[in-house]
């Protein structure tokens, strides 16, 4: 049976992992390669590297990092953050990334999804969407790291992304992100029902139960989290054991 | 041992190159040169993308004629394996015909691509019973040359074998330990 995927997200700045990661036994938790290898050993199914480097001059640092990760890690990984042209995507894929994720640039220039999907295949295009639910329960898409509202509806944008050739949707609920109160399960379920491509849940993981809920109630195909893994709140081997007990298909 | 990875412009070969290096391959040629391919001890035929487009690329380099004549062990990965089959619904194109099977699109009601880790089952090769990483929208139906199967909406070929030709639908270069074992087995 196809397994639900667990995806740790690593924030990278200037070629180093940020957000105080405290892994026992890792001498340098800022080394993305060592961290990636560690997560892979622990049973992570995929990895996401999110580049938060502000300046464009630092892009070369990122491709060099991707190359190092690709040499060391034998599970799939996605690279995102600031991908805004076909050339950006090409550089990352050529360095060994399996997928690239698009966010703000796709909202600005939706045809970018088609261009990258046509050139490299839908399987390597993840459309990342940050959205916030307002008091009228309407989900609005935000860009620029959640700072800029776009007026776009989450569900319409996800469907458009799929039609334009995205291979997966990564949905982060800004209402849930950082709360550790669980994923946005009803929005996830609604998305999952309308999409015919895989859906990755993001934002709100705080306990092992939350992952089970994202898969069962949210009908997500994969779940992504950062801090709960980095700070050791949840350990991947224990999480997988727990999900198996919940009768969820897990590798 | 010299390993040739056939480069015909269908997909990114960086991951595969690094995976082979992790398996200890030192003499690696990523090439479309028929002489290099003919003289390799092992040939890997990868591929990601559209079947009809990829067949056209193969024909441009006459690799469609060369590949079926190879005598050394050949491993087709993902689209490579699908192109080794008789026919693909993707672009309605005839393949190399090494395997008798047809390549079909996953039915409606399923999320496509079939993406992620899925279980492989084999009645003959125990090492194959494991999780492997798949990414594909078309599948190879079961046929007499099927060595291992996988299930996603339907039961399909995960590994095919005919004489010196093997094909795998999953990506061994991205399938963790199980994938590395599979590659090492092929390189033995």
mmCIF file with all atom_site columns, C-alpha atoms in Angstrom, chain A residues 89-240:
data_model
loop_
_atom_site.group_PDB
_atom_site.id
_atom_site.type_symbol
_atom_site.label_atom_id
_atom_site.label_alt_id
_atom_site.label_comp_id
_atom_site.label_asym_id
_atom_site.label_entity_id
_atom_site.label_seq_id
_atom_site.pdbx_PDB_ins_code
_atom_site.Cartn_x
_atom_site.Cartn_y
_atom_site.Cartn_z
_atom_site.occupancy
_atom_site.B_iso_or_equiv
_atom_site.pdbx_formal_charge
_atom_site.auth_seq_id
_atom_site.auth_comp_id
_atom_site.auth_asym_id
_atom_site.auth_atom_id
_atom_site.pdbx_PDB_model_num
ATOM 1   C CA . UNK A 1 89  ? 14.566  25.547 -11.259 1.00 0.00 ? 89  UNK A CA 1
ATOM 2   C CA . UNK A 1 90  ? 17.062  24.152 -13.757 1.00 0.00 ? 90  UNK A CA 1
ATOM 3   C CA . UNK A 1 91  ? 20.037  25.040 -11.544 1.00 0.00 ? 91  UNK A CA 1
ATOM 4   C CA . UNK A 1 92  ? 18.525  23.295 -8.516  1.00 0.00 ? 92  UNK A CA 1
ATOM 5   C CA . UNK A 1 93  ? 17.379  20.190 -10.408 1.00 0.00 ? 93  UNK A CA 1
ATOM 6   C CA . UNK A 1 94  ? 20.721  19.949 -12.176 1.00 0.00 ? 94  UNK A CA 1
ATOM 7   C CA . UNK A 1 95  ? 22.453  20.040 -8.784  1.00 0.00 ? 95  UNK A CA 1
ATOM 8   C CA . UNK A 1 96  ? 20.413  17.016 -7.707  1.00 0.00 ? 96  UNK A CA 1
ATOM 9   C CA . UNK A 1 97  ? 17.151  18.294 -6.202  1.00 0.00 ? 97  UNK A CA 1
ATOM 10  C CA . UNK A 1 98  ? 14.267  15.933 -7.003  1.00 0.00 ? 98  UNK A CA 1
ATOM 11  C CA . UNK A 1 99  ? 11.600  18.621 -6.896  1.00 0.00 ? 99  UNK A CA 1
ATOM 12  C CA . UNK A 1 100 ? 11.414  22.376 -6.594  1.00 0.00 ? 100 UNK A CA 1
ATOM 13  C CA . UNK A 1 101 ? 8.667   24.219 -4.788  1.00 0.00 ? 101 UNK A CA 1
ATOM 14  C CA . UNK A 1 102 ? 7.128   27.394 -6.125  1.00 0.00 ? 102 UNK A CA 1
ATOM 15  C CA . UNK A 1 103 ? 5.221   29.913 -4.021  1.00 0.00 ? 103 UNK A CA 1
ATOM 16  C CA . UNK A 1 104 ? 5.152   33.702 -4.518  1.00 0.00 ? 104 UNK A CA 1
ATOM 17  C CA . UNK A 1 105 ? 6.627   33.616 -8.028  1.00 0.00 ? 105 UNK A CA 1
ATOM 18  C CA . UNK A 1 106 ? 3.850   31.272 -9.188  1.00 0.00 ? 106 UNK A CA 1
ATOM 19  C CA . UNK A 1 107 ? 1.209   33.693 -7.920  1.00 0.00 ? 107 UNK A CA 1
ATOM 20  C CA . UNK A 1 108 ? 2.930   36.596 -9.683  1.00 0.00 ? 108 UNK A CA 1
ATOM 21  C CA . UNK A 1 109 ? 3.481   34.607 -12.889 1.00 0.00 ? 109 UNK A CA 1
ATOM 22  C CA . UNK A 1 110 ? 1.194   31.547 -12.970 1.00 0.00 ? 110 UNK A CA 1
ATOM 23  C CA . UNK A 1 111 ? 2.596   30.448 -16.362 1.00 0.00 ? 111 UNK A CA 1
ATOM 24  C CA . UNK A 1 112 ? 5.854   29.640 -14.540 1.00 0.00 ? 112 UNK A CA 1
ATOM 25  C CA . UNK A 1 113 ? 4.174   26.433 -13.317 1.00 0.00 ? 113 UNK A CA 1
ATOM 26  C CA . UNK A 1 114 ? 3.481   25.351 -16.904 1.00 0.00 ? 114 UNK A CA 1
ATOM 27  C CA . UNK A 1 115 ? 6.936   26.317 -18.132 1.00 0.00 ? 115 UNK A CA 1
ATOM 28  C CA . UNK A 1 116 ? 8.716   24.292 -15.452 1.00 0.00 ? 116 UNK A CA 1
ATOM 29  C CA . UNK A 1 117 ? 6.289   21.349 -15.686 1.00 0.00 ? 117 UNK A CA 1
ATOM 30  C CA . UNK A 1 118 ? 6.646   21.177 -19.476 1.00 0.00 ? 118 UNK A CA 1
ATOM 31  C CA . UNK A 1 119 ? 10.411  21.344 -19.353 1.00 0.00 ? 119 UNK A CA 1
ATOM 32  C CA . UNK A 1 120 ? 11.146  19.029 -16.398 1.00 0.00 ? 120 UNK A CA 1
ATOM 33  C CA . UNK A 1 121 ? 7.874   17.178 -15.759 1.00 0.00 ? 121 UNK A CA 1
ATOM 34  C CA . UNK A 1 122 ? 5.011   17.719 -13.306 1.00 0.00 ? 122 UNK A CA 1
ATOM 35  C CA . UNK A 1 123 ? 6.568   15.258 -10.861 1.00 0.00 ? 123 UNK A CA 1
ATOM 36  C CA . UNK A 1 124 ? 9.179   17.840 -9.874  1.00 0.00 ? 124 UNK A CA 1
ATOM 37  C CA . UNK A 1 125 ? 6.842   20.805 -9.385  1.00 0.00 ? 125 UNK A CA 1
ATOM 38  C CA . UNK A 1 126 ? 5.443   21.356 -5.904  1.00 0.00 ? 126 UNK A CA 1
ATOM 39  C CA . UNK A 1 127 ? 3.091   24.320 -5.623  1.00 0.00 ? 127 UNK A CA 1
ATOM 40  C CA . UNK A 1 128 ? 3.412   25.703 -2.090  1.00 0.00 ? 128 UNK A CA 1
ATOM 41  C CA . UNK A 1 129 ? 0.451   27.786 -0.941  1.00 0.00 ? 129 UNK A CA 1
ATOM 42  C CA . UNK A 1 130 ? 0.302   29.848 2.254   1.00 0.00 ? 130 UNK A CA 1
ATOM 43  C CA . UNK A 1 131 ? -3.269  30.775 3.137   1.00 0.00 ? 131 UNK A CA 1
ATOM 44  C CA . UNK A 1 132 ? -5.176  32.353 6.001   1.00 0.00 ? 132 UNK A CA 1
ATOM 45  C CA . UNK A 1 133 ? -8.832  31.883 6.921   1.00 0.00 ? 133 UNK A CA 1
ATOM 46  C CA . UNK A 1 134 ? -10.701 35.108 7.701   1.00 0.00 ? 134 UNK A CA 1
ATOM 47  C CA . UNK A 1 135 ? -13.692 35.587 10.042  1.00 0.00 ? 135 UNK A CA 1
ATOM 48  C CA . UNK A 1 136 ? -16.039 34.678 7.164   1.00 0.00 ? 136 UNK A CA 1
ATOM 49  C CA . UNK A 1 137 ? -14.220 31.318 6.858   1.00 0.00 ? 137 UNK A CA 1
ATOM 50  C CA . UNK A 1 138 ? -12.795 32.308 3.500   1.00 0.00 ? 138 UNK A CA 1
ATOM 51  C CA . UNK A 1 139 ? -9.263  31.073 2.801   1.00 0.00 ? 139 UNK A CA 1
ATOM 52  C CA . UNK A 1 140 ? -7.094  33.734 1.162   1.00 0.00 ? 140 UNK A CA 1
ATOM 53  C CA . UNK A 1 141 ? -3.691  33.070 -0.410  1.00 0.00 ? 141 UNK A CA 1
ATOM 54  C CA . UNK A 1 142 ? -0.745  35.129 0.892   1.00 0.00 ? 142 UNK A CA 1
ATOM 55  C CA . UNK A 1 143 ? 2.718   35.593 -0.623  1.00 0.00 ? 143 UNK A CA 1
ATOM 56  C CA . UNK A 1 144 ? 6.116   36.925 0.436   1.00 0.00 ? 144 UNK A CA 1
ATOM 57  C CA . UNK A 1 145 ? 6.343   34.687 3.482   1.00 0.00 ? 145 UNK A CA 1
ATOM 58  C CA . UNK A 1 146 ? 2.762   35.386 4.510   1.00 0.00 ? 146 UNK A CA 1
ATOM 59  C CA . UNK A 1 147 ? 3.152   39.164 4.460   1.00 0.00 ? 147 UNK A CA 1
ATOM 60  C CA . UNK A 1 148 ? 1.134   40.074 1.365   1.00 0.00 ? 148 UNK A CA 1
ATOM 61  C CA . UNK A 1 149 ? -2.528  39.164 0.755   1.00 0.00 ? 149 UNK A CA 1
ATOM 62  C CA . UNK A 1 150 ? -3.378  38.341 -2.855  1.00 0.00 ? 150 UNK A CA 1
ATOM 63  C CA . UNK A 1 151 ? -7.170  38.226 -2.943  1.00 0.00 ? 151 UNK A CA 1
ATOM 64  C CA . UNK A 1 152 ? -6.930  34.726 -4.396  1.00 0.00 ? 152 UNK A CA 1
ATOM 65  C CA . UNK A 1 153 ? -9.024  31.884 -2.991  1.00 0.00 ? 153 UNK A CA 1
ATOM 66  C CA . UNK A 1 154 ? -7.046  28.878 -1.725  1.00 0.00 ? 154 UNK A CA 1
ATOM 67  C CA . UNK A 1 155 ? -9.198  26.242 -3.420  1.00 0.00 ? 155 UNK A CA 1
ATOM 68  C CA . UNK A 1 156 ? -9.388  28.039 -6.759  1.00 0.00 ? 156 UNK A CA 1
ATOM 69  C CA . UNK A 1 157 ? -5.624  28.631 -6.765  1.00 0.00 ? 157 UNK A CA 1
ATOM 70  C CA . UNK A 1 158 ? -4.837  25.008 -5.871  1.00 0.00 ? 158 UNK A CA 1
ATOM 71  C CA . UNK A 1 159 ? -7.055  23.776 -8.712  1.00 0.00 ? 159 UNK A CA 1
ATOM 72  C CA . UNK A 1 160 ? -5.504  26.257 -11.111 1.00 0.00 ? 160 UNK A CA 1
ATOM 73  C CA . UNK A 1 161 ? -2.044  25.098 -10.040 1.00 0.00 ? 161 UNK A CA 1
ATOM 74  C CA . UNK A 1 162 ? -3.024  21.502 -10.713 1.00 0.00 ? 162 UNK A CA 1
ATOM 75  C CA . UNK A 1 163 ? -4.406  22.395 -14.152 1.00 0.00 ? 163 UNK A CA 1
ATOM 76  C CA . UNK A 1 164 ? -1.232  24.292 -14.983 1.00 0.00 ? 164 UNK A CA 1
ATOM 77  C CA . UNK A 1 165 ? 0.831   21.198 -14.257 1.00 0.00 ? 165 UNK A CA 1
ATOM 78  C CA . UNK A 1 166 ? 1.844   21.143 -10.591 1.00 0.00 ? 166 UNK A CA 1
ATOM 79  C CA . UNK A 1 167 ? 2.533   17.599 -9.409  1.00 0.00 ? 167 UNK A CA 1
ATOM 80  C CA . UNK A 1 168 ? 1.752   18.232 -5.730  1.00 0.00 ? 168 UNK A CA 1
ATOM 81  C CA . UNK A 1 169 ? 0.199   20.898 -3.539  1.00 0.00 ? 169 UNK A CA 1
ATOM 82  C CA . UNK A 1 170 ? 1.863   21.897 -0.264  1.00 0.00 ? 170 UNK A CA 1
ATOM 83  C CA . UNK A 1 171 ? -0.714  23.800 1.778   1.00 0.00 ? 171 UNK A CA 1
ATOM 84  C CA . UNK A 1 172 ? 0.378   25.756 4.853   1.00 0.00 ? 172 UNK A CA 1
ATOM 85  C CA . UNK A 1 173 ? -2.365  27.172 7.044   1.00 0.00 ? 173 UNK A CA 1
ATOM 86  C CA . UNK A 1 174 ? -1.151  30.465 8.470   1.00 0.00 ? 174 UNK A CA 1
ATOM 87  C CA . UNK A 1 175 ? -3.847  30.186 11.164  1.00 0.00 ? 175 UNK A CA 1
ATOM 88  C CA . UNK A 1 176 ? -2.293  26.951 12.384  1.00 0.00 ? 176 UNK A CA 1
ATOM 89  C CA . UNK A 1 177 ? 1.407   27.455 11.628  1.00 0.00 ? 177 UNK A CA 1
ATOM 90  C CA . UNK A 1 178 ? 3.467   27.766 14.798  1.00 0.00 ? 178 UNK A CA 1
ATOM 91  C CA . UNK A 1 179 ? 0.540   26.992 17.135  1.00 0.00 ? 179 UNK A CA 1
ATOM 92  C CA . UNK A 1 180 ? 1.262   23.281 17.635  1.00 0.00 ? 180 UNK A CA 1
ATOM 93  C CA . UNK A 1 181 ? -2.513  22.847 17.866  1.00 0.00 ? 181 UNK A CA 1
ATOM 94  C CA . UNK A 1 182 ? -2.921  20.548 14.886  1.00 0.00 ? 182 UNK A CA 1
ATOM 95  C CA . UNK A 1 183 ? -3.244  20.872 11.117  1.00 0.00 ? 183 UNK A CA 1
ATOM 96  C CA . UNK A 1 184 ? -6.106  22.630 9.260   1.00 0.00 ? 184 UNK A CA 1
ATOM 97  C CA . UNK A 1 185 ? -7.961  19.370 8.769   1.00 0.00 ? 185 UNK A CA 1
ATOM 98  C CA . UNK A 1 186 ? -11.262 20.561 7.315   1.00 0.00 ? 186 UNK A CA 1
ATOM 99  C CA . UNK A 1 187 ? -9.550  22.759 4.701   1.00 0.00 ? 187 UNK A CA 1
ATOM 100 C CA . UNK A 1 188 ? -7.173  19.887 3.940   1.00 0.00 ? 188 UNK A CA 1
ATOM 101 C CA . UNK A 1 189 ? -10.061 17.457 3.441   1.00 0.00 ? 189 UNK A CA 1
ATOM 102 C CA . UNK A 1 190 ? -11.844 19.917 1.179   1.00 0.00 ? 190 UNK A CA 1
ATOM 103 C CA . UNK A 1 191 ? -8.646  20.378 -0.855  1.00 0.00 ? 191 UNK A CA 1
ATOM 104 C CA . UNK A 1 192 ? -7.962  16.666 -1.008  1.00 0.00 ? 192 UNK A CA 1
ATOM 105 C CA . UNK A 1 193 ? -11.452 16.015 -2.400  1.00 0.00 ? 193 UNK A CA 1
ATOM 106 C CA . UNK A 1 194 ? -11.113 18.620 -5.127  1.00 0.00 ? 194 UNK A CA 1
ATOM 107 C CA . UNK A 1 195 ? -7.555  17.724 -6.199  1.00 0.00 ? 195 UNK A CA 1
ATOM 108 C CA . UNK A 1 196 ? -6.362  14.755 -8.228  1.00 0.00 ? 196 UNK A CA 1
ATOM 109 C CA . UNK A 1 197 ? -2.703  15.295 -7.289  1.00 0.00 ? 197 UNK A CA 1
ATOM 110 C CA . UNK A 1 198 ? -1.092  14.529 -3.902  1.00 0.00 ? 198 UNK A CA 1
ATOM 111 C CA . UNK A 1 199 ? -1.551  16.980 -1.034  1.00 0.00 ? 199 UNK A CA 1
ATOM 112 C CA . UNK A 1 200 ? 1.024   17.812 1.652   1.00 0.00 ? 200 UNK A CA 1
ATOM 113 C CA . UNK A 1 201 ? -0.272  19.195 4.964   1.00 0.00 ? 201 UNK A CA 1
ATOM 114 C CA . UNK A 1 202 ? 1.771   21.879 6.688   1.00 0.00 ? 202 UNK A CA 1
ATOM 115 C CA . UNK A 1 203 ? 1.382   24.105 9.733   1.00 0.00 ? 203 UNK A CA 1
ATOM 116 C CA . UNK A 1 204 ? 0.301   23.213 13.235  1.00 0.00 ? 204 UNK A CA 1
ATOM 117 C CA . UNK A 1 205 ? 1.983   19.907 14.092  1.00 0.00 ? 205 UNK A CA 1
ATOM 118 C CA . UNK A 1 206 ? 2.336   19.637 17.872  1.00 0.00 ? 206 UNK A CA 1
ATOM 119 C CA . UNK A 1 207 ? 1.680   16.001 18.722  1.00 0.00 ? 207 UNK A CA 1
ATOM 120 C CA . UNK A 1 208 ? 1.672   12.586 17.096  1.00 0.00 ? 208 UNK A CA 1
ATOM 121 C CA . UNK A 1 209 ? -2.137  12.626 17.169  1.00 0.00 ? 209 UNK A CA 1
ATOM 122 C CA . UNK A 1 210 ? -2.062  15.697 14.915  1.00 0.00 ? 210 UNK A CA 1
ATOM 123 C CA . UNK A 1 211 ? -0.313  13.721 12.185  1.00 0.00 ? 211 UNK A CA 1
ATOM 124 C CA . UNK A 1 212 ? -2.887  10.932 12.414  1.00 0.00 ? 212 UNK A CA 1
ATOM 125 C CA . UNK A 1 213 ? -5.655  13.547 12.158  1.00 0.00 ? 213 UNK A CA 1
ATOM 126 C CA . UNK A 1 214 ? -4.063  15.150 9.077   1.00 0.00 ? 214 UNK A CA 1
ATOM 127 C CA . UNK A 1 215 ? -4.049  11.759 7.348   1.00 0.00 ? 215 UNK A CA 1
ATOM 128 C CA . UNK A 1 216 ? -7.466  10.526 8.515   1.00 0.00 ? 216 UNK A CA 1
ATOM 129 C CA . UNK A 1 217 ? -9.575  13.696 8.871   1.00 0.00 ? 217 UNK A CA 1
ATOM 130 C CA . UNK A 1 218 ? -7.537  15.879 6.509   1.00 0.00 ? 218 UNK A CA 1
ATOM 131 C CA . UNK A 1 219 ? -7.036  13.082 3.951   1.00 0.00 ? 219 UNK A CA 1
ATOM 132 C CA . UNK A 1 220 ? -3.528  14.425 3.295   1.00 0.00 ? 220 UNK A CA 1
ATOM 133 C CA . UNK A 1 221 ? -1.004  12.272 1.433   1.00 0.00 ? 221 UNK A CA 1
ATOM 134 C CA . UNK A 1 222 ? 1.959   13.645 3.355   1.00 0.00 ? 222 UNK A CA 1
ATOM 135 C CA . UNK A 1 223 ? 2.546   15.816 6.407   1.00 0.00 ? 223 UNK A CA 1
ATOM 136 C CA . UNK A 1 224 ? 5.320   18.313 6.900   1.00 0.00 ? 224 UNK A CA 1
ATOM 137 C CA . UNK A 1 225 ? 6.700   19.803 10.098  1.00 0.00 ? 225 UNK A CA 1
ATOM 138 C CA . UNK A 1 226 ? 9.769   21.665 11.255  1.00 0.00 ? 226 UNK A CA 1
ATOM 139 C CA . UNK A 1 227 ? 10.143  22.640 14.896  1.00 0.00 ? 227 UNK A CA 1
ATOM 140 C CA . UNK A 1 228 ? 8.597   19.539 16.499  1.00 0.00 ? 228 UNK A CA 1
ATOM 141 C CA . UNK A 1 229 ? 11.226  17.452 14.751  1.00 0.00 ? 229 UNK A CA 1
ATOM 142 C CA . UNK A 1 230 ? 14.101  19.875 15.204  1.00 0.00 ? 230 UNK A CA 1
ATOM 143 C CA . UNK A 1 231 ? 13.475  20.309 18.932  1.00 0.00 ? 231 UNK A CA 1
ATOM 144 C CA . UNK A 1 232 ? 12.896  16.612 19.459  1.00 0.00 ? 232 UNK A CA 1
ATOM 145 C CA . UNK A 1 233 ? 9.273   17.090 20.616  1.00 0.00 ? 233 UNK A CA 1
ATOM 146 C CA . UNK A 1 234 ? 8.394   14.303 18.207  1.00 0.00 ? 234 UNK A CA 1
ATOM 147 C CA . UNK A 1 235 ? 10.846  11.619 17.133  1.00 0.00 ? 235 UNK A CA 1
ATOM 148 C CA . UNK A 1 236 ? 10.232  10.171 13.703  1.00 0.00 ? 236 UNK A CA 1
ATOM 149 C CA . UNK A 1 237 ? 10.638  6.476  14.663  1.00 0.00 ? 237 UNK A CA 1
ATOM 150 C CA . UNK A 1 238 ? 8.122   6.893  17.506  1.00 0.00 ? 238 UNK A CA 1
ATOM 151 C CA . UNK A 1 239 ? 5.776   8.849  15.263  1.00 0.00 ? 239 UNK A CA 1
ATOM 152 C CA . UNK A 1 240 ? 5.822   6.102  12.659  1.00 0.00 ? 240 UNK A CA 1
#
